[in-house]
Short mmCIF file of C-alpha atoms and ligand atoms in Angstrom, two decimals:
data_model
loop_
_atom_site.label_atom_id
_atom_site.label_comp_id
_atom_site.label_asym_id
_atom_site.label_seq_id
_atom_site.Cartn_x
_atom_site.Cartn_y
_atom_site.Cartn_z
CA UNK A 911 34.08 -0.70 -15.34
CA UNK A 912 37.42 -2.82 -16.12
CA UNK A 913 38.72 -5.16 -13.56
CA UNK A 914 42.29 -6.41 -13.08
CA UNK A 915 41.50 -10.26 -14.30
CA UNK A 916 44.85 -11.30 -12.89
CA UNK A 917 44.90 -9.77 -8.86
CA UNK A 918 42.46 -8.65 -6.33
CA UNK A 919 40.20 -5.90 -7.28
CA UNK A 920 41.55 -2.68 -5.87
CA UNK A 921 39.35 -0.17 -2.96
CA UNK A 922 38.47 1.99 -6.02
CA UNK A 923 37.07 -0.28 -8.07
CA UNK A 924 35.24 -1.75 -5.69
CA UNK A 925 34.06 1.57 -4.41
CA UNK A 926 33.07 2.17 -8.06
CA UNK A 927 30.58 -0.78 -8.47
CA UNK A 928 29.16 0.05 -4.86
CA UNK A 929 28.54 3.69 -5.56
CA UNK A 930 26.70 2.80 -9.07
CA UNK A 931 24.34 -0.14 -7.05
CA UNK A 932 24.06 2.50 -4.87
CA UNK A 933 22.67 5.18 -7.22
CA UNK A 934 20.12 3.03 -8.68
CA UNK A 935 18.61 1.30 -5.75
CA UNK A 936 15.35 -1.38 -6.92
CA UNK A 937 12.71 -3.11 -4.25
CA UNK A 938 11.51 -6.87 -4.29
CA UNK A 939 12.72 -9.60 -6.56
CA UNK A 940 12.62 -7.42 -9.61
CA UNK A 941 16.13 -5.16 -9.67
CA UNK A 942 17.07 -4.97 -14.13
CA UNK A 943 19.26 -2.83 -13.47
CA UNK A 944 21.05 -3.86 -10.45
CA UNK A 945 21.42 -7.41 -12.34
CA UNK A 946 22.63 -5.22 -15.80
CA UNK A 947 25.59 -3.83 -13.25
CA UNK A 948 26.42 -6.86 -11.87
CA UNK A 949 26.29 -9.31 -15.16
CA UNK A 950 28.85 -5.98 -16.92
CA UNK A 951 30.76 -6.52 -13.82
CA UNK A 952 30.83 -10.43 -14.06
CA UNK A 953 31.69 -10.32 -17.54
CA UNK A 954 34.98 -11.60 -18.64
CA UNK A 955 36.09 -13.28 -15.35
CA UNK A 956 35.26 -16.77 -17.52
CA UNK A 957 32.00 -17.83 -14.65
CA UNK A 958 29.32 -20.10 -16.19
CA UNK A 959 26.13 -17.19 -15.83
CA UNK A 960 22.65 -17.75 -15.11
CA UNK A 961 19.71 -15.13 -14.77
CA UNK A 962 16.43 -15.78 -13.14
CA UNK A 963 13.02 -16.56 -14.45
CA UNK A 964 10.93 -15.22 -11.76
CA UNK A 965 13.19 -12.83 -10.52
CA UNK A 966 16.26 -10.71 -10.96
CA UNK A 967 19.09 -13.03 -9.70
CA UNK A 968 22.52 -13.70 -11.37
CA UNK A 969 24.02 -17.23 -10.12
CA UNK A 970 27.55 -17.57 -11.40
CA UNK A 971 29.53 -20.50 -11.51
CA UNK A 972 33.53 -20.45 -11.10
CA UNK A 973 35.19 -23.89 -12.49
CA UNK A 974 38.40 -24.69 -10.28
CA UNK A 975 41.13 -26.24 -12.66
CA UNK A 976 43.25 -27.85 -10.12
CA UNK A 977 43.73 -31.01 -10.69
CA UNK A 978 41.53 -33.89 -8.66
CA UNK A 979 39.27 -36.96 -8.96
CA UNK A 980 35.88 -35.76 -9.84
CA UNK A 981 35.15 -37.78 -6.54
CA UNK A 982 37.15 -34.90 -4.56
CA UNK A 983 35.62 -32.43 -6.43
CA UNK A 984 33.94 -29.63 -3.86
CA UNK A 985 31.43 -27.20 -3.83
CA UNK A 986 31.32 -23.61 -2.22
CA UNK A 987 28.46 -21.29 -2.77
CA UNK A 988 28.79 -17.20 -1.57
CA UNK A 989 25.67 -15.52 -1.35
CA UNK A 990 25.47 -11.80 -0.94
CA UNK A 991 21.80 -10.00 -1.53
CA UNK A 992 21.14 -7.05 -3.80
CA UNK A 993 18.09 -5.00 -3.24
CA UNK A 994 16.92 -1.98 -1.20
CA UNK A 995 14.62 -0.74 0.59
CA UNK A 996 11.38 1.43 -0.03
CA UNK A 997 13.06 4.74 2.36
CA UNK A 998 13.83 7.59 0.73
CA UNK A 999 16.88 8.61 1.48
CA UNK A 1000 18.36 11.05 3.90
CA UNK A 1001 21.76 11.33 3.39
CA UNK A 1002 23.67 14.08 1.07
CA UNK A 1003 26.28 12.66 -1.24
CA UNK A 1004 27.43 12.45 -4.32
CA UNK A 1005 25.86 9.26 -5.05
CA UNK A 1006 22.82 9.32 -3.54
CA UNK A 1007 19.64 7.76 -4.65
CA UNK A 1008 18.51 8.31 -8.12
CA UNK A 1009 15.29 6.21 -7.58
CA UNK A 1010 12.95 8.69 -5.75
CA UNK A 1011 12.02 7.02 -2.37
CA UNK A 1012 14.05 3.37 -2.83
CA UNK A 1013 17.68 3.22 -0.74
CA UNK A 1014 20.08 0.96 0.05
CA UNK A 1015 19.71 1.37 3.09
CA UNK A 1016 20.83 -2.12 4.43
CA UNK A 1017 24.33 -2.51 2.54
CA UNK A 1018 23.28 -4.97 -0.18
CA UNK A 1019 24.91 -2.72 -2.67
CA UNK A 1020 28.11 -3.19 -0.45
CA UNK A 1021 27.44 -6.89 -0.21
CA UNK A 1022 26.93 -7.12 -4.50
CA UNK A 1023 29.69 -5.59 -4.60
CA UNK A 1024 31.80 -7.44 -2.14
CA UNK A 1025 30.37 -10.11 -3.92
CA UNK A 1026 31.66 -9.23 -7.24
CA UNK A 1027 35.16 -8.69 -5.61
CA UNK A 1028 35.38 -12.16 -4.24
CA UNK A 1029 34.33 -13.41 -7.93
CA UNK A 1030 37.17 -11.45 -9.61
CA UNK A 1031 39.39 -12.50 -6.82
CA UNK A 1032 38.86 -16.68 -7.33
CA UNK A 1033 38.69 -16.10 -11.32
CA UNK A 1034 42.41 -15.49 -10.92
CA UNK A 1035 43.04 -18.14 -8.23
CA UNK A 1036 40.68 -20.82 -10.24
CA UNK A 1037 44.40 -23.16 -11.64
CA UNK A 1038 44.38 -23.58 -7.73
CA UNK A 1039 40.54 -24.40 -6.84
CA UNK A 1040 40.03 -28.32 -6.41
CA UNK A 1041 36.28 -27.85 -6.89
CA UNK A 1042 33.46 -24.92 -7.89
CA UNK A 1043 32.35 -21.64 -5.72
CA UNK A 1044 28.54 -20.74 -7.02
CA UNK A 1045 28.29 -16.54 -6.42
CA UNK A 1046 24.34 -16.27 -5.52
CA UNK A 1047 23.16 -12.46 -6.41
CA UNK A 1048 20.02 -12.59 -4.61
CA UNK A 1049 16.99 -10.13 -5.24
CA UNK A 1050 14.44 -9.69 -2.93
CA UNK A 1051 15.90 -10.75 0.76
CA UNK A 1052 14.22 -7.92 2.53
CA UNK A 1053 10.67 -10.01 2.39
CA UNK A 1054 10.39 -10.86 -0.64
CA UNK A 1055 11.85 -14.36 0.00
CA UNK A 1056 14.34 -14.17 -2.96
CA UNK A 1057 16.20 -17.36 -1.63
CA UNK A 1058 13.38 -19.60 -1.80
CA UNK A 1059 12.78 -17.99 -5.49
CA UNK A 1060 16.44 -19.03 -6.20
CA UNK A 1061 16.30 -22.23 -4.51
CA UNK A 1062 13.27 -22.73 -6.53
CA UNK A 1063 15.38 -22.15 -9.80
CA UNK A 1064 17.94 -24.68 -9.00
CA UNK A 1065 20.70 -22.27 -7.00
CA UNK A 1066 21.96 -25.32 -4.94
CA UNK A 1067 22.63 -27.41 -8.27
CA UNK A 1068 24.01 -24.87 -10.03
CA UNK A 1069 27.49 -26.27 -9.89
CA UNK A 1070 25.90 -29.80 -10.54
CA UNK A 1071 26.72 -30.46 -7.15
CA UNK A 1072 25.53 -29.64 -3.68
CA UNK A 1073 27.83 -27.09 -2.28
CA UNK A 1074 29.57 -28.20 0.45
CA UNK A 1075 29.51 -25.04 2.44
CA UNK A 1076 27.79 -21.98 2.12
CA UNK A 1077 28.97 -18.21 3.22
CA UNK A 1078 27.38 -14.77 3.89
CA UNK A 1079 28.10 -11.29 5.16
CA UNK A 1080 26.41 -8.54 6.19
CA UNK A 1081 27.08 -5.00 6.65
CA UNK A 1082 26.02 -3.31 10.31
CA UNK A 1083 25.89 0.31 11.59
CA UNK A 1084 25.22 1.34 14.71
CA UNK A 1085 25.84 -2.53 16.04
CA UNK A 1086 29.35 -3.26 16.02
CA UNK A 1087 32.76 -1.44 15.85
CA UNK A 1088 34.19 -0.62 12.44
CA UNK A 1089 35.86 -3.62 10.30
CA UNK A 1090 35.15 -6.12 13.50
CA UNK A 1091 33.70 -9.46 12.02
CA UNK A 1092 30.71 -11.00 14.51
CA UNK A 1093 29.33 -13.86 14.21
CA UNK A 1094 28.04 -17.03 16.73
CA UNK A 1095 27.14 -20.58 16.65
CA UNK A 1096 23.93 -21.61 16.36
CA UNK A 1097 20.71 -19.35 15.89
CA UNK A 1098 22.28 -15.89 14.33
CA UNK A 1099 19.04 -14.56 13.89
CA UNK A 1100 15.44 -15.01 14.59
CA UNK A 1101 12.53 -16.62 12.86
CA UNK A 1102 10.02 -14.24 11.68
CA UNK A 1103 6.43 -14.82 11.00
CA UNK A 1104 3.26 -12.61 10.65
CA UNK A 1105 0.32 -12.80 12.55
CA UNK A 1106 -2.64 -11.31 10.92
CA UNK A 1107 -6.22 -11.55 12.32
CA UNK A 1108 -10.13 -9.98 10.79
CA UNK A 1109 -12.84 -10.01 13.77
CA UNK A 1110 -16.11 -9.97 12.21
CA UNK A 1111 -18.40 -8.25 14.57
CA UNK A 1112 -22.05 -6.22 13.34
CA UNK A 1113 -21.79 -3.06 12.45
CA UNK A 1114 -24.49 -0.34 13.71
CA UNK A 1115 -25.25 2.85 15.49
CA UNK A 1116 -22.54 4.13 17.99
CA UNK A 1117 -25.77 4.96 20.22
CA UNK A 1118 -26.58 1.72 20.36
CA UNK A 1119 -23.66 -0.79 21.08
CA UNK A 1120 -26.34 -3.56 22.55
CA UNK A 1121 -27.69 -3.46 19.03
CA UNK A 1122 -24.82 -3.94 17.25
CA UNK A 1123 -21.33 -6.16 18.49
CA UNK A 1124 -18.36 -3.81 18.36
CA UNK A 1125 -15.40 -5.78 16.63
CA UNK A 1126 -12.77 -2.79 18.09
CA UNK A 1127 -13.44 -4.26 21.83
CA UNK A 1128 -12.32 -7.72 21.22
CA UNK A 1129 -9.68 -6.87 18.70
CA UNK A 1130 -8.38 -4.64 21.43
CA UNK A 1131 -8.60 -7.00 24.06
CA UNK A 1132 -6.49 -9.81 21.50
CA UNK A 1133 -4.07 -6.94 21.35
CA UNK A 1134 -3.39 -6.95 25.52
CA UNK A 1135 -3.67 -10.67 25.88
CA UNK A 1136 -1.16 -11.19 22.63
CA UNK A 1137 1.36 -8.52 24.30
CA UNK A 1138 0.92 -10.49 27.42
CA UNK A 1139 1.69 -13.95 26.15
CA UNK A 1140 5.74 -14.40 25.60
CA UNK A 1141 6.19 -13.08 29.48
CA UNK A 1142 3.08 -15.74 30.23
CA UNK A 1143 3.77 -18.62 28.00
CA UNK A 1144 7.31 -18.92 26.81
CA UNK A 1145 10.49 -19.60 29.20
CA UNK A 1146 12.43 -16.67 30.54
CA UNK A 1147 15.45 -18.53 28.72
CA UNK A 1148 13.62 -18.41 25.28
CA UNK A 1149 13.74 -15.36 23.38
CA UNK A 1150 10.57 -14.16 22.02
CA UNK A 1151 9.23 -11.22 20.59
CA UNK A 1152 5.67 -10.54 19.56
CA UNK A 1153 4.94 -7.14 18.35
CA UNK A 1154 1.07 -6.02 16.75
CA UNK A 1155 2.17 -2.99 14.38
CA UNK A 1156 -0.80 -2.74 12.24
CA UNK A 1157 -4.08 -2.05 13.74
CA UNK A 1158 -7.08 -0.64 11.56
CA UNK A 1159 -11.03 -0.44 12.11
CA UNK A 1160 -13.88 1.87 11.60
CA UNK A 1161 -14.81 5.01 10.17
CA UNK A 1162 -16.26 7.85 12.11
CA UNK A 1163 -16.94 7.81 15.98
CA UNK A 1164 -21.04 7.23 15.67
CA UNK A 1165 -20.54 4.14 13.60
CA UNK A 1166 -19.79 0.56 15.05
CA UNK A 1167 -17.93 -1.10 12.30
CA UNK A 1168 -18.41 -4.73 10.94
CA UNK A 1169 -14.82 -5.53 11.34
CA UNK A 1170 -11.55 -5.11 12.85
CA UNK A 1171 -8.36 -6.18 12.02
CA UNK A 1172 -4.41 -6.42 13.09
CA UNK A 1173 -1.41 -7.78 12.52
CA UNK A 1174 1.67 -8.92 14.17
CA UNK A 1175 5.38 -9.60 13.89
CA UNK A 1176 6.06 -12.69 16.03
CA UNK A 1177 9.92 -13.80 16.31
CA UNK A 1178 11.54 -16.29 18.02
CA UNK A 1179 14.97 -18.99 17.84
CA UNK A 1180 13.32 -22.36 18.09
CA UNK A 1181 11.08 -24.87 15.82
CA UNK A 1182 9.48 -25.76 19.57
CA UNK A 1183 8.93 -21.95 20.57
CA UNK A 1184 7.54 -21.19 17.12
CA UNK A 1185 4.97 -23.94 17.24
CA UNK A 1186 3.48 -23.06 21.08
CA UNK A 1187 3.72 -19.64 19.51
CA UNK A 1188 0.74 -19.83 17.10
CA UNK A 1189 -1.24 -22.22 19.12
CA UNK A 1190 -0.92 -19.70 21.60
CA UNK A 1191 -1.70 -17.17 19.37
CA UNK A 1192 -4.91 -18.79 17.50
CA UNK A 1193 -6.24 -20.19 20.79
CA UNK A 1194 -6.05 -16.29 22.58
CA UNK A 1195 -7.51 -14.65 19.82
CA UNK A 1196 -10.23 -17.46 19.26
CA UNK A 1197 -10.77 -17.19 22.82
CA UNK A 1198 -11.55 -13.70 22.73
CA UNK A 1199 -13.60 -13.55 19.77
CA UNK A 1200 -16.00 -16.55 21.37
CA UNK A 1201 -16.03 -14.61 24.67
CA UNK A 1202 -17.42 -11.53 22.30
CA UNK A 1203 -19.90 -13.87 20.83
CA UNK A 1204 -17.64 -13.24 17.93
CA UNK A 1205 -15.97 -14.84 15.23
CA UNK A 1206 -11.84 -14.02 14.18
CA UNK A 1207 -9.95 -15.07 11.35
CA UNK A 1208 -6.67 -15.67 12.73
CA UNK A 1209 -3.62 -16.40 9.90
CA UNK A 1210 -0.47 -17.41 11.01
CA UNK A 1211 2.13 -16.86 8.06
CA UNK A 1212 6.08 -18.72 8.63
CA UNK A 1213 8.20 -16.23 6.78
CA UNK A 1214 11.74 -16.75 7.30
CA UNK A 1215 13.51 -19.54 9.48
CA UNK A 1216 15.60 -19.35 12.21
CA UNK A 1217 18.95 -17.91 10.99
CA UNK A 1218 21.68 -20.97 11.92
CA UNK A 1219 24.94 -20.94 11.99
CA UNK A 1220 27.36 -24.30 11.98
CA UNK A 1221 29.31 -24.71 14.77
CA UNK A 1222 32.08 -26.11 12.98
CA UNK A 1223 31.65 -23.44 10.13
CA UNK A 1224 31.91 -20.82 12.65
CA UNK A 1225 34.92 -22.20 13.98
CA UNK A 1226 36.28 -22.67 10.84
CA UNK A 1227 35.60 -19.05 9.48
CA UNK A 1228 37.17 -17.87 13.55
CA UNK A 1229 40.52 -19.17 12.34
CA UNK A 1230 39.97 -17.38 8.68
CA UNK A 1231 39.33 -14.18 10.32
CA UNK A 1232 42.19 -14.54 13.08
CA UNK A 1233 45.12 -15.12 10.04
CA UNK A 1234 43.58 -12.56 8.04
CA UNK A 1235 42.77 -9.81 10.36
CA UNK A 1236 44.10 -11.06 13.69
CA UNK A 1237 41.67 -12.00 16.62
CA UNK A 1238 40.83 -8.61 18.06
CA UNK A 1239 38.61 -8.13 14.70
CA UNK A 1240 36.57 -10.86 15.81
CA UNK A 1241 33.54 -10.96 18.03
CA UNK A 1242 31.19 -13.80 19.51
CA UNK A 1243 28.03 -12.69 19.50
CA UNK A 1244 26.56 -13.49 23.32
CA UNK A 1245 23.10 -13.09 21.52
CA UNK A 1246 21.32 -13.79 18.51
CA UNK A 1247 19.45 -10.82 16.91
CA UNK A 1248 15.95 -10.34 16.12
CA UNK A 1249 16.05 -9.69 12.70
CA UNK A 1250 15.67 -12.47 9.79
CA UNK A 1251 17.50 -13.50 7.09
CA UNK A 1252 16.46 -15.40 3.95
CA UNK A 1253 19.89 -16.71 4.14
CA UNK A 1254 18.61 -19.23 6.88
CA UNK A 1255 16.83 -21.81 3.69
CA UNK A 1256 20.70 -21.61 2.24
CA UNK A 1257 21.78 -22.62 5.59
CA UNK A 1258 18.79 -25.68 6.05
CA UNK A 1259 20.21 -27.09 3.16
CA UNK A 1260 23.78 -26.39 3.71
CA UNK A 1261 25.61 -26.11 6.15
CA UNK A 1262 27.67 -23.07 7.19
CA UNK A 1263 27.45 -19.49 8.19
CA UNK A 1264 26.52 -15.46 8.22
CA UNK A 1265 28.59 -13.05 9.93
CA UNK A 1266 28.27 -9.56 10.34
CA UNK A 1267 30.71 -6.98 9.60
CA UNK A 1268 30.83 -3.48 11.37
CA UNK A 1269 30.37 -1.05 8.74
CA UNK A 1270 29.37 2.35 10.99
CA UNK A 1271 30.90 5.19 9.00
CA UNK A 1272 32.13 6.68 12.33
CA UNK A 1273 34.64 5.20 15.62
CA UNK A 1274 31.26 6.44 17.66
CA UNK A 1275 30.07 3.08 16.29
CA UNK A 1276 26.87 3.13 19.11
CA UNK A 1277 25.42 6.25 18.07
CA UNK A 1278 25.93 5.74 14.55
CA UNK A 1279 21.91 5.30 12.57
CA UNK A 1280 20.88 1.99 12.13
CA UNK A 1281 20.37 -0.33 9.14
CA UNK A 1282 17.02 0.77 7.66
CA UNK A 1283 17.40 4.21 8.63
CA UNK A 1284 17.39 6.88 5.85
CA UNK A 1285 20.25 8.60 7.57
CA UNK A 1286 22.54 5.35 7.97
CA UNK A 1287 25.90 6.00 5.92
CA UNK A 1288 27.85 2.86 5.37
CA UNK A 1289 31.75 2.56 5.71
CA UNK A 1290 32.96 1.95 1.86
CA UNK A 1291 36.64 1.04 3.45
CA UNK A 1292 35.37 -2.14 4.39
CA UNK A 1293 34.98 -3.37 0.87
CA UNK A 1294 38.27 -4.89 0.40
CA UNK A 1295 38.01 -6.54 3.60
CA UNK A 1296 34.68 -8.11 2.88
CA UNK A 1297 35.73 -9.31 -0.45
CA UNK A 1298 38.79 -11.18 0.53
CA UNK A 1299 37.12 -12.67 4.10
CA UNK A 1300 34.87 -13.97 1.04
CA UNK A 1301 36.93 -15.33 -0.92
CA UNK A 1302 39.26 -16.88 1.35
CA UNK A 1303 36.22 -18.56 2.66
CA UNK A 1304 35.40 -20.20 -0.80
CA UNK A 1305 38.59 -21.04 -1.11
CA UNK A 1306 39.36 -22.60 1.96
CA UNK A 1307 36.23 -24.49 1.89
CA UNK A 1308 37.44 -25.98 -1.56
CA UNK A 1309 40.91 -26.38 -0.08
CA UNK A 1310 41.06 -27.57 3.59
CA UNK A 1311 38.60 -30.70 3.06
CA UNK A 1312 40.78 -32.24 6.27
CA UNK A 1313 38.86 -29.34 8.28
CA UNK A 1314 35.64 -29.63 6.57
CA UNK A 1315 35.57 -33.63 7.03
CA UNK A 1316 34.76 -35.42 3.75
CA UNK A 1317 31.02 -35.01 3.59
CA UNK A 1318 31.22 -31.29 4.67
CA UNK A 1319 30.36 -29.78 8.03
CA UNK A 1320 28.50 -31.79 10.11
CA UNK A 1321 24.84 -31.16 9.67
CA UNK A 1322 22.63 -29.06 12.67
CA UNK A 1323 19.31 -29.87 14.03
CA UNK A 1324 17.26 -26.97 13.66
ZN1 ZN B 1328 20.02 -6.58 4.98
#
């Protein structure tokens, strides 16, 4: 796969790259051949490369040429996320799936390759760039924490510098009308965190429960008083969700077993919510065990943060979007959404924002499958679009330091 060094990449060539991530779809923070595709794709367009030691990423620098003090210098970095998802998938075309039961069913192969257009894109704009954009392929966003991997490896130096932005966009079916570009100030999306708890009760004969303490009772009662605690415990003004979706114990129906155990997805949009959240949670299910004559193990695992957007960045990127695309193509989001993004420890370090893109393949946007479903067919027309929202982003960011105030966007409490 050739690109044009010296203009835009073209729909087809994009649609190219997408259509080979999306044959050859890899899980987790491991993806050799996704990275193979995107280093061939990278080659040539004169970015300083580096590859990941624990995972799969590719972090490519771009060296603007313009000519400023080193002082003036700037520092953009796009991030767009390559892996899939373990779904096999539904859908009957050409390209489909080669990997038996992986997908990309989440767009990450449109994003890499959005990506990739928005490199090619500045690598012929780079006489003009007063400062450096740092493309972050990512591995590993859906759980597997590939950001804090990267940001392990040194992604926010890479350019020697702190960027002083950051960008992302993601692909949505079934959310958002075709090519519209959403986005909000603030929380984007939610914290998620997993709840996991083991009650240890005593095992024995199912025709004797007084001889034995049942672990499935208490566990069961956790269950209703965990369900019942965001309507009990958390303001009707602060989102919550808490969600057990894992529930396993005992064997066969005359046995009491030793043990019970369940876990939980508990999301919410605020440091303060997130902290009453798993008191709440370890005193309840504490509570319950003692009340059992019990004891639970009760883990609390912070997965990904709060998903927050700049203010300024998002007002920034509104007037980006209205002279590229004019201002019907852009939403507010009136809400945040309950998903999570890995994103959000790019965006605690630096400020500036996610957006979402609609990407249904089909004007009956509403009804269109999900992300994550094995039926969900992506819009490839948006590629072009996606790639030069990116890249004007990067180099706007390098270009209108009057917007971005010297030090950057201000910075956001969490
Ligand atoms: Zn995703």
């Amino acid at each position: 796969m050739s690109h044009p060094s010296d203009r835009a990449p073209d729909t087809g060539y994009l649609t190219d790259i997408r259509r080979a991530l999306h044959q050859v779809p890899e899980v987790g923070l491991h993806l050799p051949r996704t990275q193979a595709l995107v280093l061939e794709a990278l080659s040539g367009l004169g970015l300083d490369i580096a590859t990941g030691v624990n995972c799969s990423s590719v972090v490519g620098v771009l060296r603007g040429d313009a000519d400023v003090a080193d002082a003036e210098r700037r520092c953009v970095l796009l991030r767009g996320d390559m892996d899939g998802l373990p779904i096999r998938e539904a859908v009957d075309v050409e390209f489909r799936s080669r990997h038996d039961g992986a997908m990309h069913a989440c767009g990450h192969d449109l994003h890499t390759a959005m990506l990739i257009g928005a490199a090619a894109t500045l690598a012929g704009q780079r006489e003009r760039l007063p400062g450096d954009v740092v493309f972050m392929f990512q591995p590993g966003e859906e759980g597997f924490d590939g950001a804090a991997v990267m940001i392990e490896e040194g992604v926010l130096d890479a350019a020697g510098r702190r960027p002083d932005a950051a960008w992302a966009l993601h692909v949505m079916s079934g959310m958002l009308p075709r090519r519209v570009i959403a986005g909000r100030a603030g929380p984007m999306l939610a914290a998620s965190n997993e709840l996991r708890v083991t009650v240890h009760g005593v095992g024995g004969h199912g025709s004797a429960p007084h001889r034995a303490r049942n672990p499935i009772s208490a566990a069961a009662e956790m269950v209703s008083a965990l369900h019942a605690l965001v309507s009990r415990t958390t303001s009707a003004f602060e989102p919550a969700v808490l969600n057990v979706g894992e529930f396993h114990a005992g064997t066969m129906t005359n046995i009491i077993p030793p043990q019970a155990c369940f876990s939980a997805t508990v999301r919410c949009f605020s440091d303060e919510v997130l902290d009453q959240l798993e008191a709440d949670c370890r005193r309840v299910c504490h509570g319950v065990a003692t009340a059992h004559r019990l004891e639970a193990e009760v883990e609390f695992e912070r997965l990904y943060p709060v998903t927050l957007n700049d203010p300024s960045a998002v007002a920034f990127a509104a007037d980006v979007i209205d002279d590229m695309f004019g201002s019907s193509r852009r939403e507010t989001m009136t809400t945040p959404v309950a998903g999570a993004e890995d994103f959000s420890r790019i965006l605690q370090a630096v400020p500036g924002g996610m957006f979402f893109l609609g990407a249904s393949d089909t004007e009956d946007w509403q009804n269109a499958p999900d992300n994550h479903s094995p039926h969900v067919v992506f819009d490839e027309t948006v590629l072009p679009d996606g790639a030069s929202f990116l890249s004007e982003l990067a180099l706007r960011s390098l270009t209108d330091a009057a917007s971005l105030g010297q030090s950057g966007f201000p910075r956001q409490r969490s």
